[in-house]
Amino acid sequence: MSDLERPYSSLMLDGPDRAPSRGMLYAVGFKKEDFSKPQIGVASTWSQVTPCNIHIDKLAIETSKGVDAAGGKGVIFNTITISDGISMGTEGMKYSLVSREVIADSIETVVGCEGMDGFVAIGGCDKNMPACVMTMGRMNRPSVFVYGGTILPGCGKIKGEEKDLDIVSIFEAVGKHANGEFSDEELEHVESCAIPGPGSCGGMYTANTMASAIEALGMSLPNSSSQAAISDDKMRDCFDAGAAVLNLIKLGIKPRDIMTKEAFENAITVLIALGGSTNACLHIPAMAHSAGVDITLDDFERIGKRTPVLADLKPSGKYAMVDLVRIGGTVPLMKMLLDAGLLHGDCMTVTGRTLRENLEKLAKPYPEGQEIIRPLDNPIKKDSHLRILYGNLAEQGSVAKISGKEGEIFKGTAKVYNSEDEAMKAILAKKIGKGDVIVIRMEGPKGGPGMREMLGPTGAVMGMGLGKEVALITDGRFSGGSHGFVVGHITPEAYEGGTIGILQDGDEIEINAIDNRISVNLSDEEIATRKANWVKPEPRYKYGVLAKYAKLVTSASEGAVTDKGL
């Protein structure tokens, strides 16, 4: 192949002076003819750390086969991953969002160092997925993202009734156990059968949200986001992705040709229609930043005004992602949105065709009688469930996930905790009652550091039957599995002197998801007095990755990236 198809590997491998490089590669299995092929990296997030990624080694091998069959040379390498579900509620969870930056940096490091002409990145949990796409935007070399796929639901007998279960079932069972509704044996039964094998958490939680958004962005093949982790379809997706990178090289299509402002608007539209996670409000701006595109919280609000919620998916709905897979996946939904004028059809995708061309070629209507995806004229909610709230409690914005089932306005009195751990102890000790607004602060990107997810507290609140009786606000964030009257990403965060940092027990707080306001009933003078007396705490970490992250990270409203303004 010509150097035009090998712009980076030719510099690394061609000519007498590059003999040492070739010699090293003979030792890892290269043959002479491989040196003249485009070198395609396969970034694998395989790990025994989590079921989300336990199978990805096999997907990476299949992807490399696709690369080789299309005339390239596949080179598999690994990066890290962490497990939110395991570390949730512990100090370890502070590394979760941090891992997004570590993963992006590590993939960039390997692709850049080894002179790869393109790459496929395979992700299976919510932080490594946006990290993969962030690297694609940074490097701007032909690349395709592959989603590791959704898990199948677990199944258990709860109070004599067979029920589908997932990770959120366990978190909510903790609350039911604390409330006396579940015995020790019943809690153990739920934990032992909720997660049956490989794949990402099964509702429209953050992994499935980001997979769907990345597909709508154009950076993965059609329906990559809606395939079971263990399936022939997913293996085929991997093989085809390997071949697709070679096609992108031939066509001269790079990520920044695909990752345009309009493409990100498509991603936001689809994730809203699916009822996706608040974490998208962190990851989408971060991915856009990597591609030189400006996406803000106001874009979510603007697009949300015209986009209905159509999917009856967990956590606030009834169905799991595998149910959507069975009726045809995301492609028919996107065709519905395109036909309604809600998507930009002319955006390029990794197939080498536009989004409209993909959908016209592949989309078939959902089967008659299905109840998972509502028609546009009968939505679950006529506008977005993701609400961007401003006010004297969040001058730079905050993110709420309001399905409407919780109500749209909440007024209550603050119960303030300076960490998730403090709040969780109070919830399980039944110190929270009707009308309380649980305030969890010092959990922001800098103050945590690392912006922990609050699935433990929200799961316990729901499990104790308080989901409609209390609200929870935080400068941290929420798992995609969280539901209830919750507001996160409050900016400025407490550590930076935000108003959430000077709240006191008993302060009156109002959350209004109609007017998109969040406020505390204090005069401007009282707020100014409290802020004048506020003292910034010492950093919790003085060295290591958490200290570096706290030093570099931007606010949640800017995507919590670490390379802005460097």
Coordinates of C-alpha atoms in Angstrom, one line a residue:
M1 CA 0.0 0.0 0.0
S2 CA 1.1 3.6 -0.6
D3 CA 2.5 5.9 2.1
L4 CA -0.7 7.9 1.8
E5 CA -2.4 4.9 3.4
R6 CA 0.5 4.5 5.9
P7 CA 1.3 8.1 6.9
Y8 CA 2.6 7.1 10.4
S9 CA 3.8 3.5 10.1
S10 CA 5.9 4.3 7.0
L11 CA 7.9 6.7 9.2
M12 CA 8.3 4.0 11.8
L13 CA 9.0 1.0 9.6
D14 CA 10.4 1.9 6.2
G15 CA 14.0 2.2 5.1
P16 CA 17.3 0.7 6.2
D17 CA 17.6 2.9 9.3
R18 CA 14.3 1.4 10.6
A19 CA 15.7 -2.1 10.7
P20 CA 15.7 -2.1 14.5
S21 CA 12.0 -1.3 14.6
R22 CA 11.2 -4.1 12.2
G23 CA 13.5 -6.5 14.2
M24 CA 11.5 -5.8 17.4
L25 CA 8.2 -6.6 15.5
Y26 CA 9.4 -9.9 14.0
A27 CA 9.6 -11.0 17.6
V28 CA 5.9 -10.4 18.3
G29 CA 4.8 -12.3 15.2
F30 CA 5.1 -9.9 12.2
K31 CA 6.0 -11.3 8.8
K32 CA 7.9 -9.4 6.1
E33 CA 4.8 -8.5 4.2
D34 CA 3.1 -7.0 7.3
F35 CA 5.5 -4.1 7.3
S36 CA 4.0 -2.7 4.1
K37 CA 0.4 -2.8 5.5
P38 CA -1.4 0.0 7.4
Q39 CA -0.8 -0.6 11.1
I40 CA -4.1 -0.6 12.9
G41 CA -4.1 -0.6 16.7
V42 CA -6.8 -2.5 18.6
A43 CA -7.2 -0.8 22.0
S44 CA -8.7 -3.4 24.3
T45 CA -10.2 -2.5 27.7
W46 CA -10.2 -6.2 28.8
S47 CA -9.9 -6.8 32.5
Q48 CA -11.0 -9.2 35.2
V49 CA -11.9 -6.2 37.2
T50 CA -15.5 -6.0 36.0
P51 CA -18.1 -8.1 34.1
C52 CA -18.5 -5.1 31.7
N53 CA -15.0 -5.9 30.2
I54 CA -14.3 -9.6 31.0
H55 CA -15.1 -10.7 27.4
I56 CA -13.4 -7.9 25.5
D57 CA -10.2 -9.9 24.9
K58 CA -12.2 -12.1 22.6
L59 CA -13.7 -9.1 20.9
A60 CA -10.3 -7.6 20.3
I61 CA -9.1 -10.8 18.7
E62 CA -12.1 -10.8 16.3
T63 CA -11.5 -7.1 15.5
S64 CA -7.9 -7.8 14.6
K65 CA -9.0 -10.6 12.3
G66 CA -11.2 -8.0 10.6
V67 CA -8.3 -5.7 10.2
D68 CA -6.1 -8.4 8.7
A69 CA -8.8 -9.6 6.3
A70 CA -9.2 -6.1 4.9
G71 CA -5.4 -5.8 4.2
G72 CA -4.1 -4.1 7.3
K73 CA -2.0 -5.4 10.2
G74 CA -3.9 -5.5 13.5
V75 CA -1.9 -4.8 16.7
I76 CA -3.7 -5.4 20.0
F77 CA -2.8 -3.5 23.1
N78 CA -4.5 -2.9 26.4
T79 CA -5.5 -0.1 28.6
I80 CA -6.9 0.0 32.1
T81 CA -10.5 0.0 33.3
I82 CA -12.2 0.4 36.7
S83 CA -15.5 -0.8 38.0
D84 CA -18.0 1.8 39.3
G85 CA -20.3 -0.9 40.5
I86 CA -17.7 -2.4 42.8
S87 CA -16.1 0.8 44.1
M88 CA -19.3 2.7 44.5
G89 CA -19.7 4.3 47.9
T90 CA -16.0 3.9 48.8
E91 CA -12.9 6.1 48.6
G92 CA -12.0 4.0 45.5
M93 CA -14.9 5.6 43.6
K94 CA -12.9 8.8 43.4
Y95 CA -10.7 7.2 40.8
S96 CA -13.7 6.5 38.5
L97 CA -14.0 9.7 36.5
V98 CA -10.2 10.1 36.8
S99 CA -9.8 6.9 34.9
R100 CA -11.5 8.5 31.8
E101 CA -8.5 10.8 31.5
V102 CA -6.0 8.0 32.2
I103 CA -7.5 5.8 29.6
A104 CA -7.6 8.5 26.9
D105 CA -4.0 9.4 27.7
S106 CA -2.8 5.8 27.6
I107 CA -4.5 5.1 24.2
E108 CA -3.1 8.3 22.8
T109 CA 0.3 7.4 24.1
V110 CA 0.4 3.9 22.4
V111 CA -1.1 5.1 19.1
G112 CA 1.2 8.1 18.9
C113 CA 4.3 6.2 20.0
E114 CA 3.9 3.2 17.8
G115 CA 3.0 5.1 14.6
M116 CA -0.4 3.5 14.1
D117 CA -2.2 4.6 11.0
G118 CA -5.6 4.1 12.6
F119 CA -7.2 2.2 15.4
V120 CA -10.3 0.5 16.8
A121 CA -11.1 1.0 20.5
I122 CA -13.4 -1.4 22.3
G123 CA -15.1 -0.2 25.5
G124 CA -17.4 -1.9 27.9
C125 CA -18.0 0.5 30.8
D126 CA -19.0 4.1 30.9
K127 CA -15.7 5.8 31.6
N128 CA -13.6 3.9 29.1
M129 CA -16.1 4.5 26.3
P130 CA -15.9 8.3 26.2
A131 CA -12.2 8.0 26.8
C132 CA -11.8 6.0 23.6
V133 CA -13.7 8.6 21.6
M134 CA -11.7 11.4 23.3
T135 CA -8.6 9.8 22.0
M136 CA -10.1 9.6 18.5
G137 CA -10.8 13.3 18.5
R138 CA -7.3 14.1 19.8
M139 CA -5.4 11.9 17.4
N140 CA -7.6 12.5 14.3
R141 CA -6.6 9.2 12.7
P142 CA -9.1 6.9 11.1
S143 CA -10.8 5.0 13.9
V144 CA -13.9 3.2 15.0
F145 CA -15.4 2.6 18.4
V146 CA -16.9 -0.8 19.3
Y147 CA -19.2 -1.2 22.3
G148 CA -18.6 -4.4 24.3
G149 CA -22.4 -4.9 24.5
T150 CA -25.1 -5.1 27.1
I151 CA -25.5 -7.7 29.8
L152 CA -28.4 -10.1 30.0
P153 CA -30.7 -9.6 33.0
G154 CA -30.4 -11.6 36.1
C155 CA -33.4 -13.4 37.5
G156 CA -34.4 -14.1 41.1
K157 CA -37.4 -14.9 43.2
I158 CA -38.4 -11.9 45.3
K159 CA -41.2 -12.4 47.8
G160 CA -42.3 -15.4 45.8
E161 CA -42.3 -13.6 42.5
E162 CA -39.8 -14.2 39.7
K163 CA -38.2 -10.9 38.7
D164 CA -35.6 -9.6 36.3
L165 CA -32.7 -8.1 38.3
D166 CA -29.6 -5.9 37.6
I167 CA -27.0 -4.0 39.5
V168 CA -29.5 -1.3 40.6
S169 CA -31.7 -4.1 42.1
I170 CA -28.8 -4.8 44.5
F171 CA -28.4 -1.1 45.5
E172 CA -32.1 -0.8 46.1
A173 CA -32.1 -4.1 48.1
V174 CA -29.6 -2.5 50.5
G175 CA -32.2 0.2 51.3
K176 CA -34.9 -2.4 51.7
H177 CA -32.7 -4.4 54.0
A178 CA -32.0 -1.3 56.1
N179 CA -35.8 -0.7 56.2
G180 CA -36.5 -4.2 57.4
E181 CA -38.2 -5.2 54.2
F182 CA -35.5 -7.7 53.2
S183 CA -33.9 -10.3 55.4
D184 CA -30.2 -11.1 55.3
E185 CA -31.0 -14.1 53.2
E186 CA -33.1 -12.1 50.7
L187 CA -30.4 -9.5 50.3
E188 CA -27.8 -12.3 49.6
H189 CA -30.2 -13.9 47.1
V190 CA -30.5 -10.6 45.1
E191 CA -26.7 -10.0 45.1
S192 CA -26.0 -13.5 44.0
C193 CA -28.2 -13.6 40.9
A194 CA -28.6 -10.1 39.7
I195 CA -25.5 -10.1 37.4
P196 CA -25.3 -13.3 35.4
G197 CA -22.3 -12.8 33.2
P198 CA -20.4 -10.5 30.8
G199 CA -21.6 -7.2 29.6
S200 CA -22.4 -3.7 30.7
C201 CA -25.2 -2.8 33.1
G202 CA -28.5 -3.6 31.5
G203 CA -30.7 -0.6 31.7
M204 CA -30.4 2.8 30.0
Y205 CA -27.6 3.5 32.5
T206 CA -24.4 5.3 31.5
A207 CA -22.8 2.5 29.5
N208 CA -25.8 2.0 27.2
T209 CA -26.4 5.8 27.1
M210 CA -22.8 6.5 25.9
A211 CA -22.8 3.6 23.5
S212 CA -26.0 4.9 21.9
A213 CA -24.7 8.4 21.8
I214 CA -21.4 7.3 20.2
E215 CA -23.4 5.5 17.5
A216 CA -25.6 8.5 16.9
L217 CA -22.4 10.6 16.7
G218 CA -21.3 8.4 13.8
M219 CA -18.2 6.9 15.5
S220 CA -19.5 3.3 15.7
L221 CA -21.2 1.0 13.2
P222 CA -25.0 0.9 13.1
N223 CA -26.6 -0.9 16.0
S224 CA -23.2 -1.4 17.7
S225 CA -24.8 0.1 20.8
S226 CA -27.7 -2.4 20.9
Q227 CA -26.2 -5.8 20.8
A228 CA -25.8 -8.3 23.6
A229 CA -22.2 -8.7 24.9
I230 CA -22.3 -12.5 24.2
S231 CA -23.8 -12.8 20.7
D232 CA -22.9 -13.5 17.1
D233 CA -24.0 -9.9 16.3
K234 CA -21.4 -8.5 18.6
M235 CA -18.6 -10.7 17.1
R236 CA -19.7 -9.6 13.6
D237 CA -19.6 -6.0 14.7
C238 CA -16.0 -6.4 15.9
F239 CA -14.9 -8.0 12.6
D240 CA -16.6 -5.3 10.6
A241 CA -15.2 -2.5 12.6
G242 CA -11.7 -3.8 11.9
A243 CA -12.4 -3.7 8.2
A244 CA -14.2 -0.3 8.5
V245 CA -11.0 1.4 9.6
L246 CA -9.2 0.3 6.4
N247 CA -12.1 1.8 4.4
L248 CA -11.8 5.1 6.3
I249 CA -8.1 5.2 5.4
K250 CA -8.8 4.6 1.7
L251 CA -11.6 7.3 1.8
G252 CA -9.5 9.8 3.8
I253 CA -12.2 10.1 6.4
K254 CA -10.9 11.1 9.9
P255 CA -12.7 11.5 13.2
R256 CA -13.0 15.3 13.0
D257 CA -14.8 14.9 9.7
I258 CA -17.4 12.9 11.6
M259 CA -17.4 14.6 15.1
T260 CA -19.0 17.9 14.1
K261 CA -21.3 20.2 16.0
E262 CA -24.3 18.7 14.2
A263 CA -23.1 15.1 15.0
F264 CA -22.9 15.9 18.7
E265 CA -26.4 17.4 18.5
N266 CA -27.5 14.0 17.0
A267 CA -25.9 12.2 19.9
I268 CA -27.7 14.4 22.4
T269 CA -31.0 14.0 20.7
V270 CA -30.8 10.2 20.7
L271 CA -29.7 9.9 24.3
I272 CA -32.6 12.1 25.4
A273 CA -35.1 10.0 23.4
L274 CA -33.7 7.0 25.1
G275 CA -34.0 8.5 28.6
G276 CA -30.2 8.4 29.1
S277 CA -27.9 9.1 32.0
T278 CA -26.9 12.5 33.4
N279 CA -23.3 11.4 33.0
A280 CA -23.7 12.3 29.3
C281 CA -23.6 15.9 30.4
L282 CA -20.0 15.3 31.4
H283 CA -18.9 13.0 28.7
I284 CA -20.4 14.6 25.6
P285 CA -18.7 18.0 26.3
A286 CA -15.4 16.2 27.0
M287 CA -15.6 14.3 23.7
A288 CA -16.5 17.4 21.8
H289 CA -13.6 19.3 23.4
S290 CA -11.2 16.6 22.2
A291 CA -12.4 17.2 18.6
G292 CA -12.3 21.0 18.8
V293 CA -16.1 21.4 19.1
D294 CA -17.8 23.5 21.7
I295 CA -20.7 21.7 23.4
T296 CA -22.1 23.2 26.6
L297 CA -24.9 22.5 29.1
D298 CA -27.0 25.0 27.2
D299 CA -26.9 22.7 24.2
F300 CA -28.6 20.0 26.2
E301 CA -31.3 22.4 27.3
R302 CA -31.8 23.8 23.8
I303 CA -32.1 20.3 22.2
G304 CA -34.1 19.0 25.1
K305 CA -36.9 21.5 24.5
R306 CA -37.7 19.8 21.2
T307 CA -36.8 16.2 21.9
P308 CA -39.3 13.8 23.6
V309 CA -38.4 10.8 25.8
L310 CA -39.6 7.7 23.9
A311 CA -38.0 4.7 25.5
D312 CA -39.5 3.0 28.5
L313 CA -36.2 1.7 29.8
K314 CA -34.7 1.3 33.3
P315 CA -34.0 2.9 35.7
S316 CA -37.2 4.9 35.6
G317 CA -38.9 2.7 33.1
K318 CA -39.8 -0.9 32.8
Y319 CA -37.5 -2.6 30.2
A320 CA -33.9 -3.5 29.9
M321 CA -31.5 -2.8 27.0
V322 CA -31.7 -6.4 25.9
D323 CA -35.4 -5.9 25.3
L324 CA -34.6 -3.1 22.9
V325 CA -32.0 -5.3 21.2
R326 CA -34.7 -7.9 20.6
I327 CA -37.0 -5.5 18.7
G328 CA -34.3 -4.0 16.4
G329 CA -32.1 -1.8 18.5
T330 CA -31.4 1.9 18.0
V331 CA -31.5 2.1 14.2
P332 CA -35.3 2.2 13.9
L333 CA -35.5 4.8 16.7
M334 CA -33.0 7.0 14.8
K335 CA -35.0 6.6 11.6
M336 CA -38.1 7.8 13.5
L337 CA -36.2 10.9 14.7
L338 CA -34.7 11.5 11.3
D339 CA -38.1 11.4 9.6
A340 CA -39.4 13.9 12.2
G341 CA -36.6 16.3 11.4
L342 CA -34.9 15.9 14.8
L343 CA -31.6 14.5 13.4
H344 CA -29.0 16.0 11.0
G345 CA -29.0 13.3 8.3
D346 CA -26.1 14.6 6.3
C347 CA -23.5 13.9 9.0
M348 CA -20.7 11.5 7.9
T349 CA -20.2 8.2 9.8
V350 CA -17.6 5.5 10.1
T351 CA -19.3 3.5 7.4
G352 CA -18.2 6.1 4.9
R353 CA -21.8 7.0 4.4
T354 CA -24.0 9.7 5.9
L355 CA -26.3 9.0 8.8
R356 CA -29.3 9.3 6.4
E357 CA -27.8 6.8 4.0
N358 CA -27.2 4.3 6.8
L359 CA -30.7 4.6 8.1
E360 CA -32.4 4.3 4.7
K361 CA -30.4 1.2 4.0
L362 CA -30.8 -0.6 7.3
A363 CA -33.8 0.7 9.2
K364 CA -36.9 -1.5 9.5
P365 CA -39.9 -0.4 11.7
Y366 CA -40.3 -1.8 15.2
P367 CA -42.7 -4.8 15.3
E368 CA -46.3 -4.1 15.9
G369 CA -47.4 -4.1 19.5
Q370 CA -44.0 -3.5 21.1
E371 CA -44.2 -1.1 24.1
I372 CA -40.5 -0.3 24.6
I373 CA -40.2 2.6 22.2
R374 CA -43.3 4.9 22.1
P375 CA -44.4 6.7 18.9
L376 CA -43.6 10.4 18.6
D377 CA -47.2 11.4 19.1
N378 CA -47.4 9.5 22.4
P379 CA -44.1 10.1 24.2
I380 CA -43.3 9.2 27.8
K381 CA -42.3 12.8 28.2
K382 CA -42.8 15.5 25.6
D383 CA -39.4 17.1 26.3
S384 CA -36.1 16.1 27.9
H385 CA -35.8 14.4 31.3
L386 CA -32.3 16.0 31.6
R387 CA -32.9 19.4 33.0
I388 CA -30.2 22.0 33.2
L389 CA -30.9 24.1 36.3
Y390 CA -29.5 27.5 37.2
G391 CA -30.0 29.7 40.2
N392 CA -28.3 31.0 43.3
L393 CA -27.4 27.4 44.2
A394 CA -25.9 26.7 40.8
E395 CA -24.8 29.9 39.0
Q396 CA -22.8 27.9 36.4
G397 CA -25.4 25.2 36.1
S398 CA -26.4 21.8 37.4
V399 CA -28.0 18.7 35.9
A400 CA -31.2 17.0 37.1
K401 CA -32.8 13.8 35.9
I402 CA -36.5 14.3 36.1
S403 CA -38.7 11.7 34.4
G404 CA -41.9 13.4 35.7
K405 CA -42.8 10.4 37.9
E406 CA -41.2 12.2 40.9
G407 CA -43.0 15.4 40.2
E408 CA -41.4 18.5 38.8
I409 CA -41.1 20.8 41.8
F410 CA -39.7 20.0 45.2
K411 CA -39.5 22.3 48.2
G412 CA -37.8 21.1 51.4
T413 CA -35.3 21.7 54.1
A414 CA -31.6 21.0 53.8
K415 CA -29.8 18.2 55.7
V416 CA -26.1 18.8 54.9
Y417 CA -23.3 16.2 54.7
N418 CA -19.7 16.9 53.7
S419 CA -19.3 13.5 52.0
E420 CA -21.2 10.7 50.5
D421 CA -20.1 8.4 53.4
E422 CA -21.7 10.8 55.9
A423 CA -25.0 10.9 54.0
M424 CA -25.2 7.2 53.5
K425 CA -24.8 6.5 57.2
A426 CA -27.6 9.0 57.9
I427 CA -29.9 7.4 55.3
L428 CA -29.4 3.9 56.5
A429 CA -29.8 5.1 60.1
K430 CA -33.2 6.4 59.1
K431 CA -32.3 10.0 59.9
I432 CA -33.9 11.2 56.7
G433 CA -37.6 12.0 56.5
K434 CA -40.3 13.4 54.3
G435 CA -39.5 16.9 53.0
D436 CA -35.8 16.7 53.5
V437 CA -33.3 17.7 50.8
I438 CA -30.2 15.7 51.3
V439 CA -27.2 17.9 50.5
I440 CA -23.9 16.0 49.7
R441 CA -21.0 18.3 49.0
M442 CA -17.2 18.3 48.8
E443 CA -17.7 15.6 46.1
G444 CA -17.0 17.7 43.0
P445 CA -14.2 17.2 40.5
K446 CA -11.7 19.2 42.6
G447 CA -13.2 18.7 46.1
G448 CA -13.7 15.0 46.0
P449 CA -11.5 14.9 44.1
G450 CA -13.0 12.8 41.3
M451 CA -16.7 13.5 41.5
R452 CA -18.1 10.3 42.9
E453 CA -21.4 8.8 41.8
M454 CA -24.2 8.7 44.3
L455 CA -25.9 5.4 43.4
G456 CA -25.5 4.2 47.0
P457 CA -27.5 7.0 48.5
T458 CA -30.1 7.2 45.7
G459 CA -30.5 3.5 45.7
A460 CA -31.0 3.4 49.5
V461 CA -33.5 6.2 49.3
M462 CA -35.5 4.4 46.6
G463 CA -35.2 1.1 48.5
M464 CA -36.6 2.7 51.6
G465 CA -39.6 4.0 49.8
L466 CA -38.6 7.6 50.1
G467 CA -38.2 8.3 46.3
K468 CA -41.0 10.8 46.1
E469 CA -40.6 12.1 49.7
V470 CA -37.1 13.5 49.6
A471 CA -34.7 15.1 47.2
L472 CA -30.9 14.8 46.9
I473 CA -28.5 17.5 45.5
T474 CA -24.8 17.3 45.2
D475 CA -21.7 18.7 43.5
G476 CA -20.9 15.1 42.7
R477 CA -22.7 13.1 40.1
F478 CA -25.0 10.2 39.7
S479 CA -24.8 6.8 38.2
G480 CA -27.0 6.1 35.2
G481 CA -28.9 3.8 37.5
S482 CA -29.9 6.6 39.8
H483 CA -33.5 7.9 39.8
G484 CA -35.7 9.9 42.0
F485 CA -35.7 13.7 42.6
V486 CA -31.9 14.2 42.2
V487 CA -29.7 17.1 41.1
G488 CA -26.0 16.8 40.5
H489 CA -23.1 18.5 38.9
I490 CA -23.8 21.7 41.0
T491 CA -21.3 24.3 39.8
P492 CA -19.4 26.1 41.3
E493 CA -18.7 23.1 43.5
A494 CA -18.3 23.5 47.3
Y495 CA -14.5 23.3 47.2
E496 CA -14.4 26.3 44.8
G497 CA -16.6 28.4 47.0
G498 CA -19.9 27.6 45.5
T499 CA -23.1 28.3 47.4
I500 CA -23.6 24.6 48.1
G501 CA -20.6 24.9 50.3
I502 CA -22.2 27.4 52.7
L503 CA -25.6 25.7 53.1
Q504 CA -26.7 24.8 56.6
D505 CA -29.2 22.4 58.1
G506 CA -32.7 23.8 57.9
D507 CA -32.1 26.1 54.9
E508 CA -35.1 26.1 52.5
I509 CA -34.3 24.7 49.1
E510 CA -36.5 24.7 46.0
I511 CA -35.9 22.6 42.9
N512 CA -38.1 23.6 39.9
A513 CA -37.8 21.4 36.8
I514 CA -40.4 23.5 35.0
D515 CA -38.6 26.8 35.2
N516 CA -35.2 25.0 35.4
R517 CA -34.2 26.7 38.7
I518 CA -32.5 25.5 41.9
S519 CA -32.3 28.0 44.7
V520 CA -31.9 28.4 48.5
N521 CA -34.2 30.8 50.3
L522 CA -31.5 33.1 51.5
S523 CA -31.0 36.8 50.8
D524 CA -28.1 37.9 48.7
E525 CA -26.7 39.6 51.9
E526 CA -26.8 36.4 53.9
I527 CA -25.1 34.4 51.1
A528 CA -22.4 37.1 50.9
T529 CA -21.9 37.0 54.6
R530 CA -21.6 33.2 54.7
K531 CA -19.2 33.2 51.8
A532 CA -17.0 35.8 53.4
N533 CA -16.7 33.6 56.5
W534 CA -16.0 30.4 54.4
V535 CA -12.5 29.0 54.5
K536 CA -11.3 26.8 51.6
P537 CA -10.3 23.4 53.0
E538 CA -6.9 21.8 52.5
P539 CA -6.7 19.5 49.5
R540 CA -7.5 15.9 50.5
Y541 CA -4.6 14.5 48.4
K542 CA -1.2 16.1 48.2
Y543 CA 0.4 13.7 45.6
G544 CA -0.4 11.0 43.1
V545 CA -3.0 10.8 40.4
L546 CA -5.9 12.3 42.5
A547 CA -3.7 15.3 43.4
K548 CA -2.7 15.8 39.7
Y549 CA -6.3 15.5 38.6
A550 CA -7.6 18.0 41.2
K551 CA -4.9 20.4 40.1
L552 CA -5.8 20.2 36.4
V553 CA -9.5 19.4 36.1
T554 CA -12.1 21.9 35.0
S555 CA -15.6 22.2 36.4
A556 CA -18.4 19.7 35.8
S557 CA -20.1 22.3 33.6
E558 CA -17.1 22.2 31.3
G559 CA -17.0 18.4 31.1
A560 CA -14.3 17.9 33.8
V561 CA -11.5 17.7 31.3
T562 CA -7.8 18.0 32.3
D563 CA -6.3 19.5 29.1
K564 CA -8.3 22.7 28.7
G565 CA -6.2 25.9 28.6
L566 CA -2.9 24.1 28.8

